[in-house]
CSV table of C-alpha atoms and ligand atoms in Angstrom, one decimal:
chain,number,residue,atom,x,y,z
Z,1346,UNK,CA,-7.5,28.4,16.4
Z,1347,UNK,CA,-7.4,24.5,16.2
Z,1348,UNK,CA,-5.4,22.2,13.8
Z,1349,UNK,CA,-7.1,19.2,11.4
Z,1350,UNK,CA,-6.5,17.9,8.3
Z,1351,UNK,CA,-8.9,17.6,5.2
Z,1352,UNK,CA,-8.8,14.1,3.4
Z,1353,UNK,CA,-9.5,14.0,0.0
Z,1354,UNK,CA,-10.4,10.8,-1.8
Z,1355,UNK,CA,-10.6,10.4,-5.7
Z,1356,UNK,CA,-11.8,6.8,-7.3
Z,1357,UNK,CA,-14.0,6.1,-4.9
Z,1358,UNK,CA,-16.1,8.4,-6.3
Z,1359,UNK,CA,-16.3,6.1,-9.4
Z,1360,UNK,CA,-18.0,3.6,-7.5
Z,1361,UNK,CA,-21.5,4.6,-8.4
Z,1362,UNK,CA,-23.8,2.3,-6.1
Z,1363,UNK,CA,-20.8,1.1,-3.8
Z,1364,UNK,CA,-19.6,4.5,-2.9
Z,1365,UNK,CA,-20.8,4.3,0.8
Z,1366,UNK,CA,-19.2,1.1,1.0
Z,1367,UNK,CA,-16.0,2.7,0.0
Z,1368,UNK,CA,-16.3,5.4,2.0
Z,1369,UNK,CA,-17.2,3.6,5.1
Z,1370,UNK,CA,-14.0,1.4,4.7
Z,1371,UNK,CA,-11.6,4.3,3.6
Z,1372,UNK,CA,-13.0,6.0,7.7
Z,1373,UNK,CA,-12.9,3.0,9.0
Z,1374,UNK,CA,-9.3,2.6,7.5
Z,1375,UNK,CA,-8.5,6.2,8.4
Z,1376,UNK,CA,-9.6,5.4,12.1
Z,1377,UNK,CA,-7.7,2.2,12.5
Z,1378,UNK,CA,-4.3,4.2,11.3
Z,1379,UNK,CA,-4.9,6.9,14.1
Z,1380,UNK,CA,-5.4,4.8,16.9
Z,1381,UNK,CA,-1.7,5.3,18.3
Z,1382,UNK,CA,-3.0,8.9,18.5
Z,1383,UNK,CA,-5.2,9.5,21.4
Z,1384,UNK,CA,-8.1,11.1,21.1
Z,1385,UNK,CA,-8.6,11.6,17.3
Z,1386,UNK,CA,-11.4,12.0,15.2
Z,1387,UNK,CA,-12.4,11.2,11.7
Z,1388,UNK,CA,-15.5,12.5,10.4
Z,1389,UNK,CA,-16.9,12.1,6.5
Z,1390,UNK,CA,-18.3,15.7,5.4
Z,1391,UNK,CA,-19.6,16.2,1.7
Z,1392,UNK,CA,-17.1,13.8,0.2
Z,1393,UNK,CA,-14.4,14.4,2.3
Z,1394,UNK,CA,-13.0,13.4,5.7
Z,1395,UNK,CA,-11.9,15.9,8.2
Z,1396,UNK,CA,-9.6,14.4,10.9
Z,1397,UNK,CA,-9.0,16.0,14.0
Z,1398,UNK,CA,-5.8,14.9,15.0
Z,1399,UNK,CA,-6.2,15.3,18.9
Z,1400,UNK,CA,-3.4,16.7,21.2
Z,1401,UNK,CA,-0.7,14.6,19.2
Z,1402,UNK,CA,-1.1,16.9,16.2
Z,1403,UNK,CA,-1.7,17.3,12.6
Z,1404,UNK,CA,2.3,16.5,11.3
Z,1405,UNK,CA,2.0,14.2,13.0
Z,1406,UNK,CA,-1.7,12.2,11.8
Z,1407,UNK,CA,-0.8,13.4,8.4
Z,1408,UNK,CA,3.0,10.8,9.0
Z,1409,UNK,CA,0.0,8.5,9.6
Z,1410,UNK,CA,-2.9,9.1,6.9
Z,1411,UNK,CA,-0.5,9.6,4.2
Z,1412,UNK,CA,-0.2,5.4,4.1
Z,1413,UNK,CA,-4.1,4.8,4.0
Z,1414,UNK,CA,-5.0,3.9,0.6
Z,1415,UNK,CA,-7.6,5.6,-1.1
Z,1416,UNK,CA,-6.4,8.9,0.2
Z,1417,UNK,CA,-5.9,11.5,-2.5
Z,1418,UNK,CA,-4.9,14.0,-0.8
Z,1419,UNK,CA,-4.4,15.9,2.4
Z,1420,UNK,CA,-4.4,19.1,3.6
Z,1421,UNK,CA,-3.5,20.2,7.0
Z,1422,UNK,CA,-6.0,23.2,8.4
Z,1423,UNK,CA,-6.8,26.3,11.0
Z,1424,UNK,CA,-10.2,26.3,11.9
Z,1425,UNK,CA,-11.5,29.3,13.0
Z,1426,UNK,CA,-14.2,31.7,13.9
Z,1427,UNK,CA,-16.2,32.8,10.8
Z,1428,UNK,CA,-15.0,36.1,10.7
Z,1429,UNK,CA,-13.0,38.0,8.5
Z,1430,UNK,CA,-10.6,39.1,10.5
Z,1431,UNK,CA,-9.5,35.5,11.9
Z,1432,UNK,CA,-9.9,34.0,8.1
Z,1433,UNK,CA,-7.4,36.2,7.1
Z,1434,UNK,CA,-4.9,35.7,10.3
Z,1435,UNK,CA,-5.1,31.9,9.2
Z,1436,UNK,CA,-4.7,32.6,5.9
Z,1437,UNK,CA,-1.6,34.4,6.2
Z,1438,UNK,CA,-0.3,32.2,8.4
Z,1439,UNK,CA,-0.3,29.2,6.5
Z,1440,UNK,CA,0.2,31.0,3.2
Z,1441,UNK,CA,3.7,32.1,5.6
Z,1442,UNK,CA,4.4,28.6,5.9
Z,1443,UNK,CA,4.2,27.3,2.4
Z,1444,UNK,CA,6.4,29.8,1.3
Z,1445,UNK,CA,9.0,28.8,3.8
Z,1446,UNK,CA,8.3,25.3,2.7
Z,1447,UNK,CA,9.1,25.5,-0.6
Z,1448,UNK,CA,12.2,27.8,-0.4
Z,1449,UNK,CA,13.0,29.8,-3.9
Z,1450,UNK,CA,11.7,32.6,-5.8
Z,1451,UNK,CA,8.5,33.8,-4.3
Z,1452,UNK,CA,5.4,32.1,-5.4
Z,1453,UNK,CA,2.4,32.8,-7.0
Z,1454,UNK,CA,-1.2,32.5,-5.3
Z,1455,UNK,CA,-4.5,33.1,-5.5
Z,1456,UNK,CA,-7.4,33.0,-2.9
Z,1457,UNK,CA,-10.6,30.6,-3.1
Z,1458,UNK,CA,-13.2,30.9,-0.9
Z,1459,UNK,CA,-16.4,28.5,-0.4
Z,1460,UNK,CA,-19.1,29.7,1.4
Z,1461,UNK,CA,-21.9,27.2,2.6
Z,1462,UNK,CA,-22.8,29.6,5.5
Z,1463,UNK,CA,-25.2,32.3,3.6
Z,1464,UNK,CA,-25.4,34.1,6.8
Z,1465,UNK,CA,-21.6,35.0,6.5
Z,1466,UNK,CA,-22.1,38.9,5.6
Z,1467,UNK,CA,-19.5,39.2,2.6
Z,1468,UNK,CA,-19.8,37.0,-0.6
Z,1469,UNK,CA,-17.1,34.1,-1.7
Z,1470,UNK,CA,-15.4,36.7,-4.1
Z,1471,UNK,CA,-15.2,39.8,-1.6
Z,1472,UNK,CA,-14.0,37.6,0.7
Z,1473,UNK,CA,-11.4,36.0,-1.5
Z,1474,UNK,CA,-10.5,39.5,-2.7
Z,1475,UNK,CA,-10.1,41.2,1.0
Z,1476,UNK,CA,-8.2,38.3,2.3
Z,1477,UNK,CA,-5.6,38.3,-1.0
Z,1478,UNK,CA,-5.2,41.8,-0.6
Z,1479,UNK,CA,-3.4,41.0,2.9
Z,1480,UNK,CA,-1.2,38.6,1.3
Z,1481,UNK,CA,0.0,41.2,-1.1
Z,1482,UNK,CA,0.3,43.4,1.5
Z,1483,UNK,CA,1.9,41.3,4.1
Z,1484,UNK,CA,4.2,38.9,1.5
Z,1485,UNK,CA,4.4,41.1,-1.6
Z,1486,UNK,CA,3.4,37.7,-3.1
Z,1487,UNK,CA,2.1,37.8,-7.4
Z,1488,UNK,CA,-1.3,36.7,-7.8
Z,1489,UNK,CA,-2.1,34.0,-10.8
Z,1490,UNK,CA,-5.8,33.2,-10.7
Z,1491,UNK,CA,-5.5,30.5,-13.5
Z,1492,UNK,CA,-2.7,28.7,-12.2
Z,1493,UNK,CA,-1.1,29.6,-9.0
Z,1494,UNK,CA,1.7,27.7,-7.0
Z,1495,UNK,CA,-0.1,28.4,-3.7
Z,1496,UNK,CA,-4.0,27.9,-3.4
Z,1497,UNK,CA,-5.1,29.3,-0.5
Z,1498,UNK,CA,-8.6,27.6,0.1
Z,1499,UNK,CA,-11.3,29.2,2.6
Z,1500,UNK,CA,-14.1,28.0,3.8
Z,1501,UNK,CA,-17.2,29.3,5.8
Z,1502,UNK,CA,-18.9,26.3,7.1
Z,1503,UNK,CA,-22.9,26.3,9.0
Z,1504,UNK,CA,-20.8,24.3,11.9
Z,1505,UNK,CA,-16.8,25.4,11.2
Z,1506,UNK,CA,-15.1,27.7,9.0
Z,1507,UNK,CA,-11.3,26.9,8.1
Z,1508,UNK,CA,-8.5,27.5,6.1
Z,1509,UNK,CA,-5.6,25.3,3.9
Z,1510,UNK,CA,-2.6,26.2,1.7
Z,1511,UNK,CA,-1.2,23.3,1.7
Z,1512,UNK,CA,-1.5,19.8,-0.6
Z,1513,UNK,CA,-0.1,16.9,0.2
Z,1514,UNK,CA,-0.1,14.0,-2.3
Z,1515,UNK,CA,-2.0,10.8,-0.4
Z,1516,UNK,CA,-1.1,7.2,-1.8
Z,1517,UNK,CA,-3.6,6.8,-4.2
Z,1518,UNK,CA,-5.6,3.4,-4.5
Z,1519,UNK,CA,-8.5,2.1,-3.0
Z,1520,UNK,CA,-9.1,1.2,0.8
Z,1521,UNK,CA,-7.9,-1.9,2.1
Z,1522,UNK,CA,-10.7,-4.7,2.5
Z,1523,UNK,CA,-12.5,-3.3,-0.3
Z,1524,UNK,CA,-11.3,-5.6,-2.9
Z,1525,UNK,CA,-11.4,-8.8,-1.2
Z,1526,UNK,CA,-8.7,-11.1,0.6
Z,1527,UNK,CA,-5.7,-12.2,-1.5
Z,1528,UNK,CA,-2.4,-14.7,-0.3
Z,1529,UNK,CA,1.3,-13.0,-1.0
Z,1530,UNK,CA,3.8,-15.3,-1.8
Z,1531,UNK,CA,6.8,-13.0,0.0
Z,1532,UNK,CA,10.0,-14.4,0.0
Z,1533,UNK,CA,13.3,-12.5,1.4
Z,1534,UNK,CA,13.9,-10.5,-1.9
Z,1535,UNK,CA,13.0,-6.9,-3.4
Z,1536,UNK,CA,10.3,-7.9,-5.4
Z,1537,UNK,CA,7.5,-9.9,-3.3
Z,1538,UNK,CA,7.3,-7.3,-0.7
Z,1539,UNK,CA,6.1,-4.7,-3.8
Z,1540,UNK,CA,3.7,-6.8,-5.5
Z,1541,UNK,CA,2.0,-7.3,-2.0
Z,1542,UNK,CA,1.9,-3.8,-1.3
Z,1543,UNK,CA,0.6,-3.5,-4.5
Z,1544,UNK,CA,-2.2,-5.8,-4.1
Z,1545,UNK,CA,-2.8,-3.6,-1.2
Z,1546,UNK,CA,-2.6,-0.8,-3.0
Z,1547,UNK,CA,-5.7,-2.1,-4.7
Z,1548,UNK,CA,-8.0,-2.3,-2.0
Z,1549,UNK,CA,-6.4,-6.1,-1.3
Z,1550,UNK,CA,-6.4,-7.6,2.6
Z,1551,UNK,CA,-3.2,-9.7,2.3
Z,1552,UNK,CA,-1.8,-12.1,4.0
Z,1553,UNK,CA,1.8,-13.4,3.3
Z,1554,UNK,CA,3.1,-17.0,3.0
Z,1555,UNK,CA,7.1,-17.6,3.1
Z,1556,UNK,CA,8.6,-20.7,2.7
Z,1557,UNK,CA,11.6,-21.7,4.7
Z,1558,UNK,CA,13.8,-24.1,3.7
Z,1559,UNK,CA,15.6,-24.5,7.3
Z,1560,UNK,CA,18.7,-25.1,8.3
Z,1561,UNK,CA,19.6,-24.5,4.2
Z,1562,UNK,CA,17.5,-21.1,4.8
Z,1563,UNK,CA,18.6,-20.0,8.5
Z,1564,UNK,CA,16.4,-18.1,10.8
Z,1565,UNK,CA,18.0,-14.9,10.2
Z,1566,UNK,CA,15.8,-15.2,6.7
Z,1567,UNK,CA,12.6,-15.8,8.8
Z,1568,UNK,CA,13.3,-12.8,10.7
Z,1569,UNK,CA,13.8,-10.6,7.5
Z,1570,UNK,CA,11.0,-11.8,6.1
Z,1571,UNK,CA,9.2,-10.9,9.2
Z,1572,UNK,CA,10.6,-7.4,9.1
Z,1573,UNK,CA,9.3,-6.7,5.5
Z,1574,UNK,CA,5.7,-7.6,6.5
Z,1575,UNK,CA,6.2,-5.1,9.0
Z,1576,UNK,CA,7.4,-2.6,6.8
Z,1577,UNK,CA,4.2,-3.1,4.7
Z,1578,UNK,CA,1.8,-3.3,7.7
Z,1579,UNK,CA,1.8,0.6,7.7
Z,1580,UNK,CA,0.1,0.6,4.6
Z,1581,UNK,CA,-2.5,-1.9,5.9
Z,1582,UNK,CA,-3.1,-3.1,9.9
Z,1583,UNK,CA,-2.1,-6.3,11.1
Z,1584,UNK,CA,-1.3,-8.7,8.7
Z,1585,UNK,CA,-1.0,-12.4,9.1
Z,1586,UNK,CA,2.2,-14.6,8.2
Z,1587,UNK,CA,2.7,-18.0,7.7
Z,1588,UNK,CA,5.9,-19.4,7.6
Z,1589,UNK,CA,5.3,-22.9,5.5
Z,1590,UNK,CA,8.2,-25.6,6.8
Z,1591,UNK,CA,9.2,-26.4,2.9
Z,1592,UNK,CA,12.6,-28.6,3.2
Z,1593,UNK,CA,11.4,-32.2,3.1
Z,1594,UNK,CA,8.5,-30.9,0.2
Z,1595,UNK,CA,11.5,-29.5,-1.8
Z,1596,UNK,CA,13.5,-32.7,-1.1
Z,1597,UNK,CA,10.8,-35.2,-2.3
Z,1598,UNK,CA,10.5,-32.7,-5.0
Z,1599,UNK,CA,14.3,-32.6,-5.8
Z,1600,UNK,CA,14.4,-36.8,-5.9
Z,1601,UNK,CA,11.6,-36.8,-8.1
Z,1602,UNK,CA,12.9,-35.2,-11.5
Z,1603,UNK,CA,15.6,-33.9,-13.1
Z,1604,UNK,CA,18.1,-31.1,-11.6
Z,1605,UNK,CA,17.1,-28.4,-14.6
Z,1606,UNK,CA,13.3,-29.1,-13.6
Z,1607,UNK,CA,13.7,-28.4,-9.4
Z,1608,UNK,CA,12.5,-24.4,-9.4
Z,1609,UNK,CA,9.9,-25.1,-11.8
Z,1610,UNK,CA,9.0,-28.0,-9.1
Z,1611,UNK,CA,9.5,-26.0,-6.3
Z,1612,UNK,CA,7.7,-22.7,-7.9
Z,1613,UNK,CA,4.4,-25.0,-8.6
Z,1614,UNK,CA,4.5,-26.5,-5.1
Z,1615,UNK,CA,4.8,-22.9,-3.7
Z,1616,UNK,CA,1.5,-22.0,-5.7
Z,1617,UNK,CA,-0.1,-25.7,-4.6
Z,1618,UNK,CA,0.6,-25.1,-0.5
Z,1619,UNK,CA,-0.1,-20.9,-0.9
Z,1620,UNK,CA,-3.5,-21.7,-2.3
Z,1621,UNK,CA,-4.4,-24.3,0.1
Z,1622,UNK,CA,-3.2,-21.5,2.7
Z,1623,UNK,CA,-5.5,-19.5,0.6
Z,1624,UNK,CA,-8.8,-21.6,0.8
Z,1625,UNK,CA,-8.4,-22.0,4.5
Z,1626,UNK,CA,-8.4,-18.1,4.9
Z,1627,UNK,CA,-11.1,-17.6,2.2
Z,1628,UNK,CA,-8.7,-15.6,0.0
Z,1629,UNK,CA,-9.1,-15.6,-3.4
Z,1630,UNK,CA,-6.1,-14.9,-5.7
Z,1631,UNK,CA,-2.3,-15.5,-5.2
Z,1632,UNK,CA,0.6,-12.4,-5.9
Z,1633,UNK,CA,3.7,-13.2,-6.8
Z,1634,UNK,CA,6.8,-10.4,-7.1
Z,1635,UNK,CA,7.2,-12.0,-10.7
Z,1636,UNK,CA,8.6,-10.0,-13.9
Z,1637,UNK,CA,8.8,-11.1,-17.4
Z,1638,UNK,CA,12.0,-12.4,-18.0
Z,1639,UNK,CA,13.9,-11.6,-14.8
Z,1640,UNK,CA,15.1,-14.5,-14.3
Z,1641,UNK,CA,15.4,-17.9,-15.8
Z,1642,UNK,CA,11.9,-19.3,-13.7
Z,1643,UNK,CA,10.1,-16.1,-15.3
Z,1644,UNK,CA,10.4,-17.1,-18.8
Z,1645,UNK,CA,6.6,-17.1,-20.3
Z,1646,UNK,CA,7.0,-20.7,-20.8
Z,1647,UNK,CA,7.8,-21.3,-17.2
Z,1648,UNK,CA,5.8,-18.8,-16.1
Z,1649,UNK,CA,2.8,-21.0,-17.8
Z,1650,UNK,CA,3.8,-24.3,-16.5
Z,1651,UNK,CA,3.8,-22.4,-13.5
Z,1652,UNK,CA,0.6,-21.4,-13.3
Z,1653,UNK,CA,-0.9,-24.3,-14.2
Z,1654,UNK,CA,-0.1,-25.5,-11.1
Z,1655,UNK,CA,-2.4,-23.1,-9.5
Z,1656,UNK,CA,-6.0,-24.3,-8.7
Z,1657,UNK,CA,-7.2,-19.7,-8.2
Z,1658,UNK,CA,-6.1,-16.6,-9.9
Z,1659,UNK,CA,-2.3,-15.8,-9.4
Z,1660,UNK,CA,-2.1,-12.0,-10.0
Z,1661,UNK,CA,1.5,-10.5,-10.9
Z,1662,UNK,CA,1.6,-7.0,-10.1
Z,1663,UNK,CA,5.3,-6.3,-11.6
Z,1664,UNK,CA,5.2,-8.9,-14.4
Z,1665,UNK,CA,5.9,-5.4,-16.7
Z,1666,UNK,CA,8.1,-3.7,-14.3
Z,1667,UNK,CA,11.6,-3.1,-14.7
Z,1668,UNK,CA,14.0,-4.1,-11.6
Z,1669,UNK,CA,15.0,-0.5,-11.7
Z,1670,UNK,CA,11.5,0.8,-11.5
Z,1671,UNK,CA,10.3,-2.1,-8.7
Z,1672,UNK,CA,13.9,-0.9,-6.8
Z,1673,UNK,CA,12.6,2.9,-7.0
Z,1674,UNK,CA,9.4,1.3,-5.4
Z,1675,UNK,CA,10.5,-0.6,-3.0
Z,1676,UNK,CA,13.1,2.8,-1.7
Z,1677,UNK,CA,10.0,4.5,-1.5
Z,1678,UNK,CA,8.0,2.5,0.5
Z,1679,UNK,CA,11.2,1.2,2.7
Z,1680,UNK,CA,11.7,-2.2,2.2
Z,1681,UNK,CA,14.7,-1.6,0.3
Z,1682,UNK,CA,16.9,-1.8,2.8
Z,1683,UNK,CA,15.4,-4.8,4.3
Z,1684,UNK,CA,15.4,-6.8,1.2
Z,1685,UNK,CA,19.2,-6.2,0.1
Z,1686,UNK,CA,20.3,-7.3,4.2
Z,1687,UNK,CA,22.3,-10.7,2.9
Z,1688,UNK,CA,19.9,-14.1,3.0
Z,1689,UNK,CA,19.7,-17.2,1.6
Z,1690,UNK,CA,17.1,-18.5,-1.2
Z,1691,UNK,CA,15.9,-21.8,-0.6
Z,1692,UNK,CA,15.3,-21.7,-4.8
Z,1693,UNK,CA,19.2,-21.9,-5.0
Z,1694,UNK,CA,18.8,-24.9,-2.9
Z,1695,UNK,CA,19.3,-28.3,-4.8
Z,1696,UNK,CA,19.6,-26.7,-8.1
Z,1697,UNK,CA,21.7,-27.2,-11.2
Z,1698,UNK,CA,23.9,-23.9,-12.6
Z,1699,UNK,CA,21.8,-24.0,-15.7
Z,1700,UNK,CA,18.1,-24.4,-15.2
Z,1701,UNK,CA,15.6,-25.4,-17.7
Z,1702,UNK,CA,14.1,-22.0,-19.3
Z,1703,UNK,CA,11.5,-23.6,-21.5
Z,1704,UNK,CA,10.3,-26.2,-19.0
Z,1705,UNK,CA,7.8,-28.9,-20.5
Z,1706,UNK,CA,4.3,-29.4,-18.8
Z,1707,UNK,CA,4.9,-33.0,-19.3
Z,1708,UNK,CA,7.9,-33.5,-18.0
Z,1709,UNK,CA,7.1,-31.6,-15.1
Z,1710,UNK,CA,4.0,-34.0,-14.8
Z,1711,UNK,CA,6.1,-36.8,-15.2
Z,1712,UNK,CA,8.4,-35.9,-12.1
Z,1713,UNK,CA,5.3,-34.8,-10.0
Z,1714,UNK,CA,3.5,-38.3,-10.7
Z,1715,UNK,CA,5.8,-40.2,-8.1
Z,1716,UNK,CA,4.9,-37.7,-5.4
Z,1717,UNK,CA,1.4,-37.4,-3.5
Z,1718,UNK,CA,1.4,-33.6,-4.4
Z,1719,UNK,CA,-2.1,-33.3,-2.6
Z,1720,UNK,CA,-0.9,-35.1,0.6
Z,1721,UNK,CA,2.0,-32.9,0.9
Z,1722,UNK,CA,0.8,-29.3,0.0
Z,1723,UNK,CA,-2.3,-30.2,2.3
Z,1724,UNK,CA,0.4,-31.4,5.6
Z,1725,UNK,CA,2.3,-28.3,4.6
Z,1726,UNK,CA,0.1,-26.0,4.8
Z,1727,UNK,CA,-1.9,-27.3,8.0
Z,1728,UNK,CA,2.3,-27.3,9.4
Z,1729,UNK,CA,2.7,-23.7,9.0
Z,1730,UNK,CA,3.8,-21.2,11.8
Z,1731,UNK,CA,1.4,-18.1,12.1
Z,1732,UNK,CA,2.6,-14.9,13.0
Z,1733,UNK,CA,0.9,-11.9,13.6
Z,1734,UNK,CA,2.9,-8.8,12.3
Z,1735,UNK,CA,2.1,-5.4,13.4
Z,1736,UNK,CA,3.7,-2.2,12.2
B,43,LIG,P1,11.8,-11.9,-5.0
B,43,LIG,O1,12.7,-10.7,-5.1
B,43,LIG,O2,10.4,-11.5,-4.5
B,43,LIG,O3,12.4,-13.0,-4.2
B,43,LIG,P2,12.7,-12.9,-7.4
B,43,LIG,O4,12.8,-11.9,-8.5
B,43,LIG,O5,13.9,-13.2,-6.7
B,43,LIG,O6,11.6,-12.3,-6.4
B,43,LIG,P3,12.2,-15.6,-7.7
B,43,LIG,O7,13.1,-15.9,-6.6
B,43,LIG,O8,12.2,-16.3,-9.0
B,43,LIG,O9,12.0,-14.1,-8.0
B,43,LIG,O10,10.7,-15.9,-7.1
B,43,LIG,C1,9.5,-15.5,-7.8
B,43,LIG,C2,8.4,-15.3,-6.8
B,43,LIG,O11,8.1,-16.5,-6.1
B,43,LIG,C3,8.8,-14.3,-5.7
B,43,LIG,O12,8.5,-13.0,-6.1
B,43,LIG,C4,7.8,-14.8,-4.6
B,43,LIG,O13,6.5,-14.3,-4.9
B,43,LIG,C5,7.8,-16.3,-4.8
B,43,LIG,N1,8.8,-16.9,-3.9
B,43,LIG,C6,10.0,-17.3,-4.3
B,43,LIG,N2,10.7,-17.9,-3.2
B,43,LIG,C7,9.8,-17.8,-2.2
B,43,LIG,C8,9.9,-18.1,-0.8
B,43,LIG,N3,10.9,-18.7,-0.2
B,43,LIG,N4,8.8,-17.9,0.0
B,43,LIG,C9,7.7,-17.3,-0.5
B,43,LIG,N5,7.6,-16.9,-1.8
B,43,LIG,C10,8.6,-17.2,-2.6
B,44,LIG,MG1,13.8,-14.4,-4.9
């Protein structure tokens, strides 16, 4: 008996004419987050991937697979002999451990069985029907055929037969690449590091842009920064960072208009440089960790002065979210703890107690027509430090 897992993927199916696009990404995905496993295998079999996990193990590709998006869900699975006797060893056996697994009163089951093999001598029901009967009698387990707790899924395969009892939830989404190349504005907070693993989540490539405000913004902050991209490069490869040098921007900014004005200032420079960033990586939107009304800079009139600073699409994943529901996020995926380490926020820097919450597009203008804003986001963002973050 050998281990793999069965990958199930859901919305790709949508895709009509681009499904083999999809799918080759999602395997090409799948491959790229097994490669710390040696000798592993993905394979793509009637709309589904099977993954042999090689010596390392299927807990242990599953740890792995479970942050590729576009997975559904996953099963781990015995393959064995197509014969009745060694279906119904495997059966048991896993049906064993998901009982274990989930502890309390004893579930309910039932058996399915596909065959695809017609030269398998028993029929999908017989064969459900002989290997339930050895639950029952080795686990004195109910049966439910409409809904069970435990489904017990056998298949006799022309190449390989195998068995599954368990489903594990994937992530959901669509495989990263397949929407196209996007620029996260991530700062040291909780919020930017879940709207760019939301963009992810969507099939995005994303690269991150921080600005740091040094020595106001010490190098600690770079660091943490660095640490949530690597948080989030689980869920997508080796992503790219660019650490923008922004104090003498958000000084000549500063100088230029009044105090209540500056994070306006700053926030529209921030989009300016990011989506010059952008155009030299050949992304196509900006993300911001932005929420209606958060904060005084995410008023909707701010927000639109904002935005009209930005010469592409600025997508705002949380702009509906609650802080408690983007905090549940960000637990689950594990920047959390990163975020709420202690840092500096170079927005604080230079700014007045009270800042402006319905900001005026011309007298923002006003302020900005002292300054060679072109000049400046275009040195900034040639400046910037790349780094290459790996999980
Ligand atoms: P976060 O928790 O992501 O810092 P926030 O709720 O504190 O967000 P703001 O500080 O108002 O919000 O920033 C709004 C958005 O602007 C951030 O979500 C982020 O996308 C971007 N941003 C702010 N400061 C920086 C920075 N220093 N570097 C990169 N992006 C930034
Ligand atoms: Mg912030």
């Amino acid at each position: 008996m050998s281990e793999l897992c069965v990958v199930r993927y859901a919305e790709i199916f949508l895709k009509g004419q681009n499904r083999h696009f999809f799918e080759e990404r999602l395997q090409r995905n799948l491959r790229a987050a097994l490669r710390p496993l040696a000798g592993a295998h993905v394979r793509r079999l009637h709309g589904r991937m099977l993954v042999d996990p090689g010596p390392a193990g299927v807990a242990r590709a599953i740890e792995l697979l479970a942050r590729v998006f576009g997975v559904a869900s996953l099963s781990p699975a015995l393959v064995v002999p197509p014969d009745l006797e060694a279906l119904g060893a495997a059966a048991l056996e896993l049906t064993r451990v998901e009982v274990a697994r989930r502890a309390g009163a004893p579930p309910s089951f039932k058996v399915e069985t596909r065959r695809s093999d017609k030269r398998f001598p028993l029929q999908s029901p017989q064969v459900s029907q002989e290997i339930g009967a050895r639950i029952v009698a080795a686990l004195a387990l109910p049966v439910d055929v409409h809904d069970p707790d435990v489904l017990v899924t056998v298949e006799i395969g022309v190449e390989r037969s195998f068995v599954f009892a368990a489903t594990i939830p994937g992530p959901g989404g669509l495989p990263v690449g397949t929407a196209g190349r996007v620029t996260a504005l991530v700062s040291g907070g909780i919020d930017s590091p879940v709207a760019a693993w939301l963009a992810m989540k969507r099939g995005c490539e994303v690269e991150a842009v921080y600005f740091h405000s040094f020595p106001y913004t010490g190098d600690r902050t770079k660091e943490k920064v660095r640490d949530l991209c690597r948080v989030i490069s689980a869920w997508h490869g080796p992503m790219t960072l660019w650490v923008v040098h922004f104090t003498d921007v958000q000084k000549a900014l500063r100088g230029a208009g009044p105090a209540e004005l500056a994070v306006v200032l700053y926030r529209r420079m921030m989009l300016r440089i990011a989506a010059e960033r952008a155009r030299l990586s050949g992304s196509k939107a900006l993300v911001t960790g932005e929420s209606l009304g958060q904060v005084a800079s995410q008023t909707l009139d701010n927000l639109a002065v904002i935005d009209d600073a930005a010469p592409m699409p600025v997508l705002r994943p949380l702009i509906a979210s609650d802080k408690t529901e983007i905090i549940a996020t960000a637990r689950r995926i594990g920047t959390y703890d990163v975020s709420v380490q202690p840092y500096d926020d170079c927005c604080s820097l230079f700014t007045p107690k009270h800042p402006a919450t319905k900001a005026r597009l011309q007298h923002v203008e006003a302020a900005e027509a002292r300054l060679d804003l072109a000049a400046l986001a275009a040195a900034a963002a040639a400046q910037a430090e790349r780094f290459e973050v790996t999980p």
